[in-house]
Short mmCIF file of N, CA, C and O in Angstrom, two decimals:
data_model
loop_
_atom_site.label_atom_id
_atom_site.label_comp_id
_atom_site.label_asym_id
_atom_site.label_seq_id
_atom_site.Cartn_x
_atom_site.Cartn_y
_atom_site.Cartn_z
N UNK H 1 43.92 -161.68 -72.68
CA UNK H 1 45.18 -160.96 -72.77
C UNK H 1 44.96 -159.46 -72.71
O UNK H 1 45.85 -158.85 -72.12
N UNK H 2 44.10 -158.83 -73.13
CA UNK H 2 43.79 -157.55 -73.45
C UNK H 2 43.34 -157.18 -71.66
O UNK H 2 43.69 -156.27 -70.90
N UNK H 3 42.76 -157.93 -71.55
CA UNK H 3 42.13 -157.34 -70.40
C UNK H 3 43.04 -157.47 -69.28
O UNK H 3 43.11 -156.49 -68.53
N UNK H 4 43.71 -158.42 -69.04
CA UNK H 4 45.02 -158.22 -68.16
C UNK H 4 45.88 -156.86 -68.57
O UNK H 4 46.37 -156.08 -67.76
N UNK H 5 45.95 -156.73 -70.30
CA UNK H 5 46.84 -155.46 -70.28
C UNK H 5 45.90 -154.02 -69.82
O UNK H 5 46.28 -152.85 -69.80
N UNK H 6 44.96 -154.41 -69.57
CA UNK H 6 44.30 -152.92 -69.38
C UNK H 6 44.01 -153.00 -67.82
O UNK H 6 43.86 -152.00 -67.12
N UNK H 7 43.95 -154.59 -67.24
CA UNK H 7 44.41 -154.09 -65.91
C UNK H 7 45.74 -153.56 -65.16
O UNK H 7 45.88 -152.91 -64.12
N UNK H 8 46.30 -153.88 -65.72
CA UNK H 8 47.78 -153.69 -65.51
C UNK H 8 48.32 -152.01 -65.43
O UNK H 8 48.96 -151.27 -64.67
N UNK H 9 47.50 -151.96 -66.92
CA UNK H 9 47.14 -150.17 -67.21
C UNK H 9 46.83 -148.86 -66.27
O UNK H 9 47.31 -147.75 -66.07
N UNK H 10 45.39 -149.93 -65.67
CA UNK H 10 44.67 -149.08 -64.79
C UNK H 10 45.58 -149.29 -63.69
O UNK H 10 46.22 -148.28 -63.38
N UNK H 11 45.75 -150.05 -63.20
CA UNK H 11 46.29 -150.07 -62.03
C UNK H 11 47.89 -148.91 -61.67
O UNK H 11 48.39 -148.34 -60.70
N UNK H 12 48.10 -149.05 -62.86
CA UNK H 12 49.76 -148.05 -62.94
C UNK H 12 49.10 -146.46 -62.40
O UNK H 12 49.43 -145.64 -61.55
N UNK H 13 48.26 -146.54 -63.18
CA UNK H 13 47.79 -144.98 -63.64
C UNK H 13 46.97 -144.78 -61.84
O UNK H 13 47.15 -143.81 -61.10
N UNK H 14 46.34 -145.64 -61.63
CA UNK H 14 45.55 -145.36 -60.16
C UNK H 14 46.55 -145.27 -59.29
O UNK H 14 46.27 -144.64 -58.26
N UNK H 15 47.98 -145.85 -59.41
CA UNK H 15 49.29 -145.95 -58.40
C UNK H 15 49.37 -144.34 -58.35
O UNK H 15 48.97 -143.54 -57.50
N UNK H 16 50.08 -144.16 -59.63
CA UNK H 16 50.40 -142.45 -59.96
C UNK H 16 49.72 -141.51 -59.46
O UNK H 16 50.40 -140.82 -58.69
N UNK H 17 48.24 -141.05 -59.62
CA UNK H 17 47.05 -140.57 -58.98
C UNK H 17 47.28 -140.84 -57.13
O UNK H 17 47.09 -140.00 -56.24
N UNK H 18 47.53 -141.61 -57.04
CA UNK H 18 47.35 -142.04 -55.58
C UNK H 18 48.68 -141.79 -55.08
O UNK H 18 48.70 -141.71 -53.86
N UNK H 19 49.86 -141.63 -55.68
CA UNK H 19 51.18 -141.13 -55.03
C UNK H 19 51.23 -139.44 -54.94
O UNK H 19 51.54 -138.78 -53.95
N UNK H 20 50.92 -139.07 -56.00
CA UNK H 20 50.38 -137.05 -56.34
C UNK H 20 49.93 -136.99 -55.36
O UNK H 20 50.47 -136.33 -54.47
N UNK H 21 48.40 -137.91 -55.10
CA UNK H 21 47.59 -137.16 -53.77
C UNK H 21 48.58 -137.32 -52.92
O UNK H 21 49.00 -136.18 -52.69
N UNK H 22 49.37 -138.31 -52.15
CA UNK H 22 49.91 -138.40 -51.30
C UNK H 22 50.67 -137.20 -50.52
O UNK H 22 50.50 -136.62 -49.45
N UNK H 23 51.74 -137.08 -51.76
CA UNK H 23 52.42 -135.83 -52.20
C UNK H 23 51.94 -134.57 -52.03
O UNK H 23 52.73 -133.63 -51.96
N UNK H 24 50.44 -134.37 -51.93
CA UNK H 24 49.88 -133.25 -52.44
C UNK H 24 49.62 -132.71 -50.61
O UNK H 24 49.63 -131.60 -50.07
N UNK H 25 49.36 -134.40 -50.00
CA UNK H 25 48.66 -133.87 -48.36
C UNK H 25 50.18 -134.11 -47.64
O UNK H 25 50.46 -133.29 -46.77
N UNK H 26 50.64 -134.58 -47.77
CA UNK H 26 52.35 -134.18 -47.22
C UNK H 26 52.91 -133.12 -47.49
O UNK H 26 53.93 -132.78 -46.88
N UNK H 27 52.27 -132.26 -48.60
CA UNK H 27 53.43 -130.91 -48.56
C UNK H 27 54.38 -130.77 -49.52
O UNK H 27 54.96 -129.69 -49.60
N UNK H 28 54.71 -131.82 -50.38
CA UNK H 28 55.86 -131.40 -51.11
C UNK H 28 55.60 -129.93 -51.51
O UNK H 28 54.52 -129.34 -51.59
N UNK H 29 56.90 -129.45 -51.73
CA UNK H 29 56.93 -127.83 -52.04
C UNK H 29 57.02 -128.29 -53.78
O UNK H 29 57.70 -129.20 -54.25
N UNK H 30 55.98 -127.23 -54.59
CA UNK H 30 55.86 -127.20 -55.90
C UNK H 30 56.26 -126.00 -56.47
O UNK H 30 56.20 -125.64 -57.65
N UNK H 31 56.71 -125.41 -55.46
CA UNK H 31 57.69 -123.88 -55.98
C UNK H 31 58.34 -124.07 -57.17
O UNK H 31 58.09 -123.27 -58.07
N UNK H 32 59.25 -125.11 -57.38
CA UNK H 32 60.26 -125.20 -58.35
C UNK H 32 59.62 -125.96 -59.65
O UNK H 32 60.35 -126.35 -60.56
N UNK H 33 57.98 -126.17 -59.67
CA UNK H 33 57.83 -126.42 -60.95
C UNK H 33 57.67 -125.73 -62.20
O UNK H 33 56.79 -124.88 -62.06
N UNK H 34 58.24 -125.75 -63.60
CA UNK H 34 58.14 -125.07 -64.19
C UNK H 34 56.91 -124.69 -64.65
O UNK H 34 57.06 -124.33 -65.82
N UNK H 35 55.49 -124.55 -64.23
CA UNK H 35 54.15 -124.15 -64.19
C UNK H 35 54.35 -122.82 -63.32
O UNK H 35 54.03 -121.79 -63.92
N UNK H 36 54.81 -122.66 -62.05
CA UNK H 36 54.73 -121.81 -61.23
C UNK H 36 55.90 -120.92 -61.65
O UNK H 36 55.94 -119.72 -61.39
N UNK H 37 56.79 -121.55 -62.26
CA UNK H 37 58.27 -120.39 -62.24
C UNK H 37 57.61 -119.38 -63.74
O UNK H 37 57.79 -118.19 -63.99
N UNK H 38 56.94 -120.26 -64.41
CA UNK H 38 56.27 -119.61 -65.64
C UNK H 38 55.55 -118.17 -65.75
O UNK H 38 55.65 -117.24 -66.54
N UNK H 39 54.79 -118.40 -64.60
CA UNK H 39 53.87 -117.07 -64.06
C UNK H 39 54.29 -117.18 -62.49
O UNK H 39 54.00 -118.04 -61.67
N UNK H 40 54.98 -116.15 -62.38
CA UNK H 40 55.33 -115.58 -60.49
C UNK H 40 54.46 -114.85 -60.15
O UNK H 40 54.34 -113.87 -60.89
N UNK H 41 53.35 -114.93 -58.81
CA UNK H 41 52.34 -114.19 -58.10
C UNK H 41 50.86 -115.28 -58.31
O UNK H 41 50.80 -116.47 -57.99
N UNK H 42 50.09 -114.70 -58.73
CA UNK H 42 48.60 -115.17 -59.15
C UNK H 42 48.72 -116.17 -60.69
O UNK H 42 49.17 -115.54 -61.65
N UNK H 43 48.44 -117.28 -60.89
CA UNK H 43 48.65 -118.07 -62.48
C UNK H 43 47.22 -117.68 -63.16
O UNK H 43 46.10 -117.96 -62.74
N UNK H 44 47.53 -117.06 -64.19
CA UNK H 44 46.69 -116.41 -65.06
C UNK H 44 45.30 -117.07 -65.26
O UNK H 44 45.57 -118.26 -65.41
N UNK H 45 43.91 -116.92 -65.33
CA UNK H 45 42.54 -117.57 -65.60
C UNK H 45 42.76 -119.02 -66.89
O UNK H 45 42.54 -120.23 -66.87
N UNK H 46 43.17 -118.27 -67.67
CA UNK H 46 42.85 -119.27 -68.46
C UNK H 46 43.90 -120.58 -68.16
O UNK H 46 43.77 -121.69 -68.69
N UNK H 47 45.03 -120.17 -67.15
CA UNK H 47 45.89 -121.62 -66.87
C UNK H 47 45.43 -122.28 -66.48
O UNK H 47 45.47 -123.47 -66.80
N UNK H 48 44.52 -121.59 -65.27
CA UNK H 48 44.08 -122.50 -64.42
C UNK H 48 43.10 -123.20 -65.01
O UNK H 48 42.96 -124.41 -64.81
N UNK H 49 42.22 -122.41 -65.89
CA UNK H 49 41.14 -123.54 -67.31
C UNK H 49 41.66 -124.55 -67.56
O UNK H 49 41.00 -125.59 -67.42
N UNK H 50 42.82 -124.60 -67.95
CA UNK H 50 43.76 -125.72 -68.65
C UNK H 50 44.02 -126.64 -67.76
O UNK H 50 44.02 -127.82 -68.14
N UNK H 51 44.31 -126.32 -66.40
CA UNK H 51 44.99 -127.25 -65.17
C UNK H 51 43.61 -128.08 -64.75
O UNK H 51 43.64 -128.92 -63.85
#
């Protein structure tokens, strides 16, 4: 049982990962996320630490 729930798990989480990339080589525009509206121009060193 456990291990079905942790496949089930992984598999969601590898979907998600694998739709972003998708997203990421198609282009969606990320202008309007509130990360970027936060800092306008260059996103500060230590954000990008965090990201």
């Amino acid at each position: 049982m456990i291990v079905l729930t942790s496949a089930i798990a992984f598999t969601i989480l590898i979907l998600i990962v694998i739709l972003f990339q998708v997203a990421l080589a198609v282009g969606v525009p990320w202008e309007s996320t509130p990360w970027v509206e936060s800092f306008p121009g260059n996103t500060p060193f230590p954000c990008v630490l965090l990201a």
